[in-house]
Short mmCIF file of C-alpha atoms and ligand atoms in Angstrom, two decimals:
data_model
loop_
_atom_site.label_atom_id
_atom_site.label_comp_id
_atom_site.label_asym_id
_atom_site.label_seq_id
_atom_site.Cartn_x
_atom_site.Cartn_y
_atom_site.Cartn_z
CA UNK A 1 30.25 0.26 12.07
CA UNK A 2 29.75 -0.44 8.31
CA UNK A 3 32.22 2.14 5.98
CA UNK A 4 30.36 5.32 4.51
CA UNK A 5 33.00 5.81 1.54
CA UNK A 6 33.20 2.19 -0.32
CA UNK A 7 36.95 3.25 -1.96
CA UNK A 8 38.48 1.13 -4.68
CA UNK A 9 42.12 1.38 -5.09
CA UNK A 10 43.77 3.42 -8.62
CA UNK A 11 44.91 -0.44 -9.37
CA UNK A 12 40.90 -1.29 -9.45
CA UNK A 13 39.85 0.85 -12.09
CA UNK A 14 38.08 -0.80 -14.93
CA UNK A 15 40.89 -2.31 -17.09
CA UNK A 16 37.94 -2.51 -20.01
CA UNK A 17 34.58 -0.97 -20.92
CA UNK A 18 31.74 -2.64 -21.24
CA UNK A 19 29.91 -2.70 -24.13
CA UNK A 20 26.23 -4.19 -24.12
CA UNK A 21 26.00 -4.16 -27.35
CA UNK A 22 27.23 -7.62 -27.27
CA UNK A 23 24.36 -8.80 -24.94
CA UNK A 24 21.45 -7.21 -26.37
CA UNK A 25 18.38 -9.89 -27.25
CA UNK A 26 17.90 -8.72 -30.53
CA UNK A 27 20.36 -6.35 -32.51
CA UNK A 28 20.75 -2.43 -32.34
CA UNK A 29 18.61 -1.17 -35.86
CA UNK A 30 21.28 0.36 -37.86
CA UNK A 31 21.71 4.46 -38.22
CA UNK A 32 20.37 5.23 -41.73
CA UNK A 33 21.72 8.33 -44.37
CA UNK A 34 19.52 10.69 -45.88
CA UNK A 35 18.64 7.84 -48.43
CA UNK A 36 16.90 5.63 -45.86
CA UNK A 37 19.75 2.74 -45.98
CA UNK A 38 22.06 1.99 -43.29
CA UNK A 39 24.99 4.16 -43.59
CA UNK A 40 28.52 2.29 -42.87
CA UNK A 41 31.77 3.21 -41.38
CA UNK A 42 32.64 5.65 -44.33
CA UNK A 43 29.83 8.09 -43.52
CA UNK A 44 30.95 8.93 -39.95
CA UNK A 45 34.60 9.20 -40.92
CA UNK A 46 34.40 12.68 -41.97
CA UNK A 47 33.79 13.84 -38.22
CA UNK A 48 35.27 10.93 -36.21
CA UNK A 49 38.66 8.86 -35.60
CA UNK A 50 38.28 5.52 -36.55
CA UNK A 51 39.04 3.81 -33.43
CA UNK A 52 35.38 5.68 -32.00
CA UNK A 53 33.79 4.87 -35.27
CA UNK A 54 34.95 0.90 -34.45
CA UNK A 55 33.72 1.53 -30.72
CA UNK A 56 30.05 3.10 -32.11
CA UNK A 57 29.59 -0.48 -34.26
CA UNK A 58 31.38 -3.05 -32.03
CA UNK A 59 29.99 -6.36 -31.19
CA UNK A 60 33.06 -7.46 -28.86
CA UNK A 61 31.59 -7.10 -25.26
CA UNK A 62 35.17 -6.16 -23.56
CA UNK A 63 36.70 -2.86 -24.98
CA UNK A 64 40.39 -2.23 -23.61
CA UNK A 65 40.77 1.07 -21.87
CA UNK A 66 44.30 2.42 -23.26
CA UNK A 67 47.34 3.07 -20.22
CA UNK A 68 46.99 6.93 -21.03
CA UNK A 69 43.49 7.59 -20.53
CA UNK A 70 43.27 5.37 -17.62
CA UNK A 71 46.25 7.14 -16.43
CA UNK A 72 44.36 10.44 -16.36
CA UNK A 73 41.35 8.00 -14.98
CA UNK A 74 43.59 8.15 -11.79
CA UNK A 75 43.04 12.38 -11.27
CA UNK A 76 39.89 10.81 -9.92
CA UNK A 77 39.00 7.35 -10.32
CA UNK A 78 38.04 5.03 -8.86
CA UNK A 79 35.37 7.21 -7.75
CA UNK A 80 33.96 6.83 -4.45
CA UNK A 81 30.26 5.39 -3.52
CA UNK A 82 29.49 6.70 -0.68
CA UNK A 83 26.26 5.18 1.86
CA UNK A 84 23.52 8.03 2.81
CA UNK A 85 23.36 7.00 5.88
CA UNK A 86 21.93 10.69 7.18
CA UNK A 87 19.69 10.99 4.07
CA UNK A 88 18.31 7.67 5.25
CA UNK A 89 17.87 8.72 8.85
CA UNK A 90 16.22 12.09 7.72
CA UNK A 91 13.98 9.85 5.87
CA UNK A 92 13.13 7.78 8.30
CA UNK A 93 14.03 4.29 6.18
CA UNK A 94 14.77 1.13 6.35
CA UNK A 95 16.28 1.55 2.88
CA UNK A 96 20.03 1.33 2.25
CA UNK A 97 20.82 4.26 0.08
CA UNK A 98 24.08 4.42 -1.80
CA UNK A 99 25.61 6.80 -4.38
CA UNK A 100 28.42 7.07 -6.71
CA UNK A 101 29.81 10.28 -6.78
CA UNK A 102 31.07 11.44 -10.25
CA UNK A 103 31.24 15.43 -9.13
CA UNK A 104 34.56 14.95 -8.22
CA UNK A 105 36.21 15.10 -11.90
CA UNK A 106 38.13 18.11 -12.65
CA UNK A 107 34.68 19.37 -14.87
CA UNK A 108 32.68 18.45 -12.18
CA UNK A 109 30.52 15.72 -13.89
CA UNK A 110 31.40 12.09 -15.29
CA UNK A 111 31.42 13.30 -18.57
CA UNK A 112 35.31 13.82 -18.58
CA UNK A 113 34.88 9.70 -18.18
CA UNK A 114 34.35 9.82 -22.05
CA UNK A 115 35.88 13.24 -23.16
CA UNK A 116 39.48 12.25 -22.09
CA UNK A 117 38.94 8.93 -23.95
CA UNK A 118 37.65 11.06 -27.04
CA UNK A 119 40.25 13.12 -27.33
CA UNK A 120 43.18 10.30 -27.01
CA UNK A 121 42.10 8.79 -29.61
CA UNK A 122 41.59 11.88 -31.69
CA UNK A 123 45.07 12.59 -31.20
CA UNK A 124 46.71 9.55 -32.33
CA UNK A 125 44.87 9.56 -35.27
CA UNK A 126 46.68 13.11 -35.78
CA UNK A 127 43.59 15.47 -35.13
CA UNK A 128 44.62 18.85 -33.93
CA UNK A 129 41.34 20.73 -33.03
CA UNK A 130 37.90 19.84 -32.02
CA UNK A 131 34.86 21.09 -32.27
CA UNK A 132 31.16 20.36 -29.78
CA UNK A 133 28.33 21.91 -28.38
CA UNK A 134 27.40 22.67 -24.93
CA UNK A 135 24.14 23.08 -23.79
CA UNK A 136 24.77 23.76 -19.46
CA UNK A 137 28.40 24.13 -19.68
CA UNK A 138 29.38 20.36 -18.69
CA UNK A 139 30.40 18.64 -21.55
CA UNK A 140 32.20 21.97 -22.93
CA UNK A 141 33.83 22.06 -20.35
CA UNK A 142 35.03 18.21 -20.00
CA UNK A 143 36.36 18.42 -23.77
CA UNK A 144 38.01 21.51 -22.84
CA UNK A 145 39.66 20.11 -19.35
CA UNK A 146 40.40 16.82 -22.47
CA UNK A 147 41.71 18.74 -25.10
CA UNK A 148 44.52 20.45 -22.31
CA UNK A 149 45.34 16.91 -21.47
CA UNK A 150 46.32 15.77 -25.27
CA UNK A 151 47.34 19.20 -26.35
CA UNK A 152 43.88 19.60 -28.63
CA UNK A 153 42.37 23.60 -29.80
CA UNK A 154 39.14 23.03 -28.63
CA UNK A 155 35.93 25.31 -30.40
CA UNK A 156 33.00 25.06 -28.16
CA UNK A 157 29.31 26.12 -29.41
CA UNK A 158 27.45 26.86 -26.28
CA UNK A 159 23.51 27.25 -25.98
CA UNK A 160 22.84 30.90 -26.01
CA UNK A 161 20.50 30.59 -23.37
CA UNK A 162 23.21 28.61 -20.84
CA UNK A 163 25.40 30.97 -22.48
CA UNK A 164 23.89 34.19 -20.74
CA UNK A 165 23.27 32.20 -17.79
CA UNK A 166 26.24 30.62 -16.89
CA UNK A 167 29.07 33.09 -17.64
CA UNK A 168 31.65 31.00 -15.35
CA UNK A 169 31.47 27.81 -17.30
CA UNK A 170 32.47 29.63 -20.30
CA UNK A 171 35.26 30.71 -17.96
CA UNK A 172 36.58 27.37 -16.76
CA UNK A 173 36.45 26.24 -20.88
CA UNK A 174 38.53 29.34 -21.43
CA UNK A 175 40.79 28.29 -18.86
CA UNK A 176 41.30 25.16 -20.22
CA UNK A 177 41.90 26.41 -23.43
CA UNK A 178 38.98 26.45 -25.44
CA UNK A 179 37.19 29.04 -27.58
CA UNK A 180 33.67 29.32 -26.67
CA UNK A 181 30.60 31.07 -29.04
CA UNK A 182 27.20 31.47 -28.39
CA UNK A 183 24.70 28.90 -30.54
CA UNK A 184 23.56 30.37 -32.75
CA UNK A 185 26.52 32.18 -33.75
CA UNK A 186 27.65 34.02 -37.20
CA UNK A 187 30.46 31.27 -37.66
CA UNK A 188 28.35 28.38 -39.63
CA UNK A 189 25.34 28.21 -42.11
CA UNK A 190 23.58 26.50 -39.86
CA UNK A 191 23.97 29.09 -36.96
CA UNK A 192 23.18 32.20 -39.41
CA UNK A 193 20.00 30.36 -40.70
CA UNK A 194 18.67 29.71 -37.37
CA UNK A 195 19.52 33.64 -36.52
CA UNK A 196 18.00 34.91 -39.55
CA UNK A 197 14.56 32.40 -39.16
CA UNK A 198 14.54 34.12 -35.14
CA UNK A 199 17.19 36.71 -33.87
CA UNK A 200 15.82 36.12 -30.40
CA UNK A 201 16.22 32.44 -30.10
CA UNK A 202 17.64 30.86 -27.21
CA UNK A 203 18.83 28.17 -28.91
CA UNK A 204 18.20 24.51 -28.27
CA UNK A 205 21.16 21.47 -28.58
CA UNK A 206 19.89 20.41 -31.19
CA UNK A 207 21.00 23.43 -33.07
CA UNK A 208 24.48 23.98 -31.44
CA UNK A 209 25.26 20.08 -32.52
CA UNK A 210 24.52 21.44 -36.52
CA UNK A 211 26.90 23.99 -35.70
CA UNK A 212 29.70 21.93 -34.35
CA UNK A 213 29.26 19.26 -36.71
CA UNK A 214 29.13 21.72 -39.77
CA UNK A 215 32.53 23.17 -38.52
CA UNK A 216 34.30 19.64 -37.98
CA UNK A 217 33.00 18.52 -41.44
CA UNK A 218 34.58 21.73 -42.83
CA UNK A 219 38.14 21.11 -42.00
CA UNK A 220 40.35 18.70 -41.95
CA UNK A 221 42.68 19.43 -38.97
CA UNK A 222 39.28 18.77 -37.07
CA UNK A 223 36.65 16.32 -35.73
CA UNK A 224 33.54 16.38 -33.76
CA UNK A 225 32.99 15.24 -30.12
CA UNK A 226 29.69 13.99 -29.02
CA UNK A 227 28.85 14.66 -24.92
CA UNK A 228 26.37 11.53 -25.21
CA UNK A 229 23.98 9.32 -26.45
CA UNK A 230 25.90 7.52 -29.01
CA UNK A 231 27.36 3.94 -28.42
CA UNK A 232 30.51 5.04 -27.71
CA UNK A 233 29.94 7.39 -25.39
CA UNK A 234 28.09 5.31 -23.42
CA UNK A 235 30.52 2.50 -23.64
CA UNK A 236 33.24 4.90 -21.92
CA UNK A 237 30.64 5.64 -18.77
CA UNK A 238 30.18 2.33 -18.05
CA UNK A 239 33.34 2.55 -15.94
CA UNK A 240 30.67 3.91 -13.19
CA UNK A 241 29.05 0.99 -13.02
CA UNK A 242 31.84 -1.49 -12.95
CA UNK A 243 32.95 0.34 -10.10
CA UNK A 244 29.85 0.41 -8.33
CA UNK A 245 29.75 -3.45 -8.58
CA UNK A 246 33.03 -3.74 -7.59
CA UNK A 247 32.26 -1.31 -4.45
CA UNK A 248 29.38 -3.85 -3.53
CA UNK A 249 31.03 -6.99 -3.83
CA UNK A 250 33.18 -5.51 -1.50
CA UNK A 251 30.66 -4.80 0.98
CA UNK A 252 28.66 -7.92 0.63
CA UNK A 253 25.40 -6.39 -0.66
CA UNK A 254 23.90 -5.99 -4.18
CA UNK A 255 21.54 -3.36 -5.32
CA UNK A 256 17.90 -3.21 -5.66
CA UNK A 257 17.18 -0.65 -7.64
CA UNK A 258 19.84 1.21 -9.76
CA UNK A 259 18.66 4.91 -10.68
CA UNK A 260 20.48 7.90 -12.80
CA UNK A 261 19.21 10.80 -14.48
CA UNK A 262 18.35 10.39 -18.42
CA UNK A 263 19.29 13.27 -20.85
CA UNK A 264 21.39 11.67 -23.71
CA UNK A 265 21.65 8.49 -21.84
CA UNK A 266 25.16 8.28 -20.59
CA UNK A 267 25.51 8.35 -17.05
CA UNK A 268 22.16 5.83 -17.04
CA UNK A 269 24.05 3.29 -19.22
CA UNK A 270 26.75 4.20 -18.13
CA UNK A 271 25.85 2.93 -14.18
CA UNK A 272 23.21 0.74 -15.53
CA UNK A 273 24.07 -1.47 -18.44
CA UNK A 274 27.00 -3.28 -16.14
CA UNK A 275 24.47 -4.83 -13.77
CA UNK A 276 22.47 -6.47 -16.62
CA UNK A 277 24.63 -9.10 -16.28
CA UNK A 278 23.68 -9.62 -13.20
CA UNK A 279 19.88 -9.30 -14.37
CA UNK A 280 20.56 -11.50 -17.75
CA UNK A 281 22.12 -14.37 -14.96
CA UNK A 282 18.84 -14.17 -12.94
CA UNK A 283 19.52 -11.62 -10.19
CA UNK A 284 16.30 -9.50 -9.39
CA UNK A 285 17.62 -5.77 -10.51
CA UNK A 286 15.51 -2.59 -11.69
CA UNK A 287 17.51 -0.31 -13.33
CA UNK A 288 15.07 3.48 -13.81
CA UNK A 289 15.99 6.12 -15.76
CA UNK A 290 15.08 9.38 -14.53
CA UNK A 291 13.93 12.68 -16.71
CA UNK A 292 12.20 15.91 -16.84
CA UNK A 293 8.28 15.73 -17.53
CA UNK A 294 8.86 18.92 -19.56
CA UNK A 295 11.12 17.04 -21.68
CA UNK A 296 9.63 12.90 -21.48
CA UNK A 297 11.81 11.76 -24.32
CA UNK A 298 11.58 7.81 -22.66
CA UNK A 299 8.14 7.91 -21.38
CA UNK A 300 6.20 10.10 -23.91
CA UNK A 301 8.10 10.30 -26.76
CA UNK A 302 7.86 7.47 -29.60
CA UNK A 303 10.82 5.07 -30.94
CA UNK A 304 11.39 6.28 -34.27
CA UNK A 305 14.41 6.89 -36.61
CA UNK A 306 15.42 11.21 -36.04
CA UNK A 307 18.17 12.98 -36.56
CA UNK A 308 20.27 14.50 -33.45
CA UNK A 309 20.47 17.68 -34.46
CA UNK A 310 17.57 20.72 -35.77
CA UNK A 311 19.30 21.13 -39.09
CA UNK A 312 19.45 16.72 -39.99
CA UNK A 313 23.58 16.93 -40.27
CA UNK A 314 23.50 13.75 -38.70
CA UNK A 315 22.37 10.49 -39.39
CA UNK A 316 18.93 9.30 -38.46
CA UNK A 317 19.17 7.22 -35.30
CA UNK A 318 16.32 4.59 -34.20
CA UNK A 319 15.95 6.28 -30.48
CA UNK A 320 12.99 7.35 -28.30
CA UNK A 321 12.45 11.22 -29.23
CA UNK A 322 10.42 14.09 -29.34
CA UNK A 323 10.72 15.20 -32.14
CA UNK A 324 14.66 17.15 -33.90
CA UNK A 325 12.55 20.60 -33.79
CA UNK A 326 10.89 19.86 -29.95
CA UNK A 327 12.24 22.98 -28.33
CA UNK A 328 12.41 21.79 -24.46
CA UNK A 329 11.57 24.65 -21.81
CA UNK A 330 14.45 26.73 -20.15
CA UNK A 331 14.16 24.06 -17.31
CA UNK A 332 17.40 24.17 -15.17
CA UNK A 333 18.86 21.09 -15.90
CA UNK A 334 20.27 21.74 -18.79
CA UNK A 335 21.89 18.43 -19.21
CA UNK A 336 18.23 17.26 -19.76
CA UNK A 337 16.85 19.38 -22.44
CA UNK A 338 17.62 16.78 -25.55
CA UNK A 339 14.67 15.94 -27.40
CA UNK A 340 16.33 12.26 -28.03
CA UNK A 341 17.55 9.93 -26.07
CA UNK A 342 21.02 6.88 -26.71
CA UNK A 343 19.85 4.25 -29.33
CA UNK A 344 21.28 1.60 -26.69
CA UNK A 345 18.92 2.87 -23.83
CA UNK A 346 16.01 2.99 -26.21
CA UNK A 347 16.39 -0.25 -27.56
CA UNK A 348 16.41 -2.03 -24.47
CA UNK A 349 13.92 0.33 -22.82
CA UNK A 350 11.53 -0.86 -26.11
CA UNK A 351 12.67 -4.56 -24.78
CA UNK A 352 11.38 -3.95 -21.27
CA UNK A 353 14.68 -4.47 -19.39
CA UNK A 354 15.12 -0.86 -18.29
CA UNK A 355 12.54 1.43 -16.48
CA UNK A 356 11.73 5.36 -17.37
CA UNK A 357 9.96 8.07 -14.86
CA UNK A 358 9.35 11.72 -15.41
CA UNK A 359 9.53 13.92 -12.84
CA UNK A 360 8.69 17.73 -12.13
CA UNK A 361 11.35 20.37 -11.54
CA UNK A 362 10.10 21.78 -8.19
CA UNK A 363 10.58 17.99 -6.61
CA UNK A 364 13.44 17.72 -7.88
CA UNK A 365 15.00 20.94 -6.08
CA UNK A 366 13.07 19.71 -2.92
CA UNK A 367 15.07 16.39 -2.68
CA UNK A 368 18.33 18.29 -3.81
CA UNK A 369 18.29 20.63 -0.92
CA UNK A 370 17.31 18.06 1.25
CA UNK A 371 20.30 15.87 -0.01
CA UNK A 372 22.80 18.95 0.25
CA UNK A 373 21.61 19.45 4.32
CA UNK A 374 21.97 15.73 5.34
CA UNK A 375 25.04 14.36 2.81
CA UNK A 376 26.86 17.76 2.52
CA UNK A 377 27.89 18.16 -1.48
CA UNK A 378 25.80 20.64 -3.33
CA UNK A 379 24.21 18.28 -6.72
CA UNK A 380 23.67 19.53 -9.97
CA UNK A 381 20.06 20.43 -11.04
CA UNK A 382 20.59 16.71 -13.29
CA UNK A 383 21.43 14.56 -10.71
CA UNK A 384 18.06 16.05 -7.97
CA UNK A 385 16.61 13.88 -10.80
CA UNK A 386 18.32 10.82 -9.44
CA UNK A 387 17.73 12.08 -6.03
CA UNK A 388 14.22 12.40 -6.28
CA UNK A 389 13.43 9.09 -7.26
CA UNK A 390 15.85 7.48 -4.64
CA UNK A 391 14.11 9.72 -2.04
CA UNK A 392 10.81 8.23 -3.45
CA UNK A 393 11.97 4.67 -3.46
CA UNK A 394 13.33 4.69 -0.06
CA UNK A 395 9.57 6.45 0.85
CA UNK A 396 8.01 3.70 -0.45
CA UNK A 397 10.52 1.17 1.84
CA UNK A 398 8.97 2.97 4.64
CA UNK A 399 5.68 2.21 3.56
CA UNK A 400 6.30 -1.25 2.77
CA UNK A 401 8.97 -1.84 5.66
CA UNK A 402 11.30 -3.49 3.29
CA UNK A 403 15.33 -2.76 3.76
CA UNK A 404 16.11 -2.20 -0.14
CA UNK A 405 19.04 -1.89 -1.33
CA UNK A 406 19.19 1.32 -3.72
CA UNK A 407 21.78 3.09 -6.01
CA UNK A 408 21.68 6.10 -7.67
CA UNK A 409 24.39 7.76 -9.29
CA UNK A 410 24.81 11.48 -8.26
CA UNK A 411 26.05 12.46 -11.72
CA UNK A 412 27.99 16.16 -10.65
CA UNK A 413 28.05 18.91 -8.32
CA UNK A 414 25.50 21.68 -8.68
CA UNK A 415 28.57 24.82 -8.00
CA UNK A 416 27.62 26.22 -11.15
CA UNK A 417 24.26 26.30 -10.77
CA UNK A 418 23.39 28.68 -7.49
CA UNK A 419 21.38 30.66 -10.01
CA UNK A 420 18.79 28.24 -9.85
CA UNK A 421 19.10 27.70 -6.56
CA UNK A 422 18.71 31.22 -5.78
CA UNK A 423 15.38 30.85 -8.19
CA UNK A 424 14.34 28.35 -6.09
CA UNK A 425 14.75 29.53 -2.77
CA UNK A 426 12.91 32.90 -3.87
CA UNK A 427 9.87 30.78 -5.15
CA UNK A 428 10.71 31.79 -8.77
CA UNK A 429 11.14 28.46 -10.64
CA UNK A 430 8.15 26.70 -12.04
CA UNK A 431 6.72 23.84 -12.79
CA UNK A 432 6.39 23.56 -16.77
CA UNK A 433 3.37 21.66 -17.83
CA UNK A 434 4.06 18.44 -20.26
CA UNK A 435 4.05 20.01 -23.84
CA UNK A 436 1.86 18.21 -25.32
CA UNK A 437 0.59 20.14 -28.48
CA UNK A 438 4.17 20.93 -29.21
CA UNK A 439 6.01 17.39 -28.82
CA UNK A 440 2.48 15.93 -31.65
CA UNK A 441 3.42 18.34 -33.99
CA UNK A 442 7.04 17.83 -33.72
CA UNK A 443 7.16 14.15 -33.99
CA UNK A 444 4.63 13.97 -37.17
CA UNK A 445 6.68 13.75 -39.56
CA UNK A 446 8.79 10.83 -37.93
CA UNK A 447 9.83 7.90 -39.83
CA UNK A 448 8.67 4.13 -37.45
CA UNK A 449 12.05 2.03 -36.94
C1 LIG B 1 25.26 16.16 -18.92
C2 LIG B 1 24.82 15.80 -17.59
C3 LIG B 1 23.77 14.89 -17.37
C4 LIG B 1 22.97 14.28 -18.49
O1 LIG B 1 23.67 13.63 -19.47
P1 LIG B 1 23.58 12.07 -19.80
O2 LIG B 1 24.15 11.88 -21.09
O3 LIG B 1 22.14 11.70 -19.74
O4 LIG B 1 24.37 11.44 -18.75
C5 LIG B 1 23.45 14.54 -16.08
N1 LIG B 1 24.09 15.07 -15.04
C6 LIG B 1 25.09 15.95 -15.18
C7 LIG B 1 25.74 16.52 -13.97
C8 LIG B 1 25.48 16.34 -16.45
O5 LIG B 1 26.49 17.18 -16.60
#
């Protein structure tokens, strides 16, 4: 009988990141300042350590993972891929359906793949404290688990709306360590603005990033960590799909299809961007990015230059977005609600070599619960994205009769989240229609790349 857990051994994880950077067809556009020229190293320096600012511009396609991250790597790497074989049965399928299971990092997500990383080198370049935003509690909660790890004070701006919802997130950051506020708070310019413009606000990433970033530039004990979409970031995920390739070559088969939710773009490039050297050396691969249709940065936003955050703090990045003042709906997957998306994934989505699909909440609970009764763990509202679109997939095999191959990557566990579950079960969450009107009007005064 063929293995359900395809395990790796602590001497197999990744040695090096990949970064695709060096195998793109045509060059990354450049981030630009307020001036409309490409900024350089200098301009980033304020908020990050060198060594992340070298990562976010590097053309050198192997990136060495330093002993003492990949020593904390080992709490839970490799992580396992495991085969659904009772999801398939409950479907009915000739599909093969595999996933790699990042819920089991101390956070709960794979984003403690790139906050331990971020906070290493933070600390060697003598940073003491650290400042981010959270918008559902995950990345907070990663840098805090991090910033225990190197001995960092860690100041955490969460979404007031995630905030009030999820009091036990700001728990497990406090027991880690870190202060947590609610975005917008009193503490920065940018918070009391955006309190003074709307008291009631329920605040929006976008916002809580202004914050963070605001407070980093501020001091010089501290930096800013980002939770996603920049090049470095991504570059640290892409130890799930090195795995994952590893985990097939070791059981003879090769995916597909490769699917992971989209919100910033870092588990997707993360699992993704490894197999397109398998695609660039001629193997037949789709690789589908999966995202909210109340927030369709990939498939109905437009690839412009914006800024990350409401108040323009950052640098304009050339990315697919809706828009820096698009204001997603309280959807529960918070991980989701960023109106842009990783200037890697965008630029090769705009080349054609990645795939995008939106889909609605409602279906996305329906294939979680489904998941949770045949596989057992519990997934985050983020990764039913995922799920969803594997469940589709593996539909259409039926149709079609053919035995694909599929991955997905189920991206973290959904403990924190029984709230919406609860919703769900007592036919209280909705559907939100695509907002159309709103997303025009925010993306009119965008700038083509
Ligand atoms: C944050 C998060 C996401 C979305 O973030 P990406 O940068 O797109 O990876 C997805 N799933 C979970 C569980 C998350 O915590």
């Amino acid at each position: 009988m063929d293995d359900i857990k395809i395990i790796l051994s602590e001497t197999e994880i990744p040695t090096h990141w990949y970064n695709v950077a060096a195998d793109l067809p045509t060059p990354l556009p450049p981030p630009l300042g307020p001036d409309g020229q490409p900024i350089g190293p200098d301009a980033l320096a304020a908020i990050f350590p060198e060594a992340l600012i070298e990562q976010e511009m590097s053309q050198e396609r192997w990136i060495p993972i330093p002993e003492p991250v990949r020593d904390i790597y080992r709490l839970w790497r490799p992580s396992p891929m495991f085969r659904a074989r009772r999801l398939e049965q409950a479907l009915a399928t000739p599909a093969r359906i595999f996933y790699k299971y990042e819920g089991g990092s101390p956070a709960g997500s794979h984003k403690p793949n790139t906050a331990v990383a971020q906070a290493y080198y933070n600390q060697q370049e003598g940073i003491r404290r650290l400042t981010t935003e959270t918008g559902a509690g995950q990345w907070g909660s990663s840098i805090a688990l991090a910033g225990a790890m190197f001995g960092l004070t860690v100041r955490v701006y969460m979404v007031r709306v995630s905030y009030q919802q999820k009091p036990f997130r700001r728990s497990m950051m406090e027991t880690w360590g870190a202060e947590v506020f609610s975005s917008p708070s009193e503490m920065t310019q940018s918070g009391r603005d955006a309190l003074a413009r709307d008291p009631e606000t329920p605040g929006s990433l976008g916002l809580a990033i202004s914050e963070a970033v605001e407070d980093a530039a501020s001091r010089a004990d501290s930096h800013y960590a980002l939770g996603s979409v920049l090049n470095h970031v991504v570059l640290h995920q892409t130890v799930i799909g090195l795995e994952a390739r590893a985990q097939f070559k070791k059981i003879g088969l090769f995916p597909d299809v490769v699917i992971a939710c989209c919100g910033g773009g870092s588990n997707f490039g993360g699992t993704a961007f490894p197999f397109l050297m398998d695609k660039a050396a001629g193997r037949a691969i789709r690789l589908v990015a999966v995202e909210p249709d109340s927030c369709p940065t990939l498939t109905k936003g437009r690839y412009c230059y914006d800024s990350g955050d409401t108040a323009c703090l950052t640098p304009l990045m050339p990315m697919y977005t809706l828009g820096h003042n698009f204001m997603p709906p309280g959807i529960h997957a918070g991980g989701l609600r960023y109106h842009g998306d990783s200037p890697l994934v965008s630029h090769l989505y705009h080349q054609g070599l990645l795939e995008a699909v939106a889909v609605p909440q409602l279906a996305t609970f329906k294939a979680g619960v489904l998941f949770a009764q045949t596989e057992g763990i519990l997934p985050a509202p983020e990764s039913n994205h995922a799920i969803r679109v594997a469940i589709d997939e593996a539909l259409q095999c039926k149709e079609s009769g053919e035995p694909k191959t599929i991955l997905f990557t189920l991206s973290g566990h959904g403990h924190f989240d029984m709230a919406a579950y609860d919703r769900y079960f007592a036919g209280k969450l909705e559907d939100y229609s695509y907002p159309e009107a709103e997303i025009a009007a925010s993306l009119a005064e965008l700038r083509a790349v």
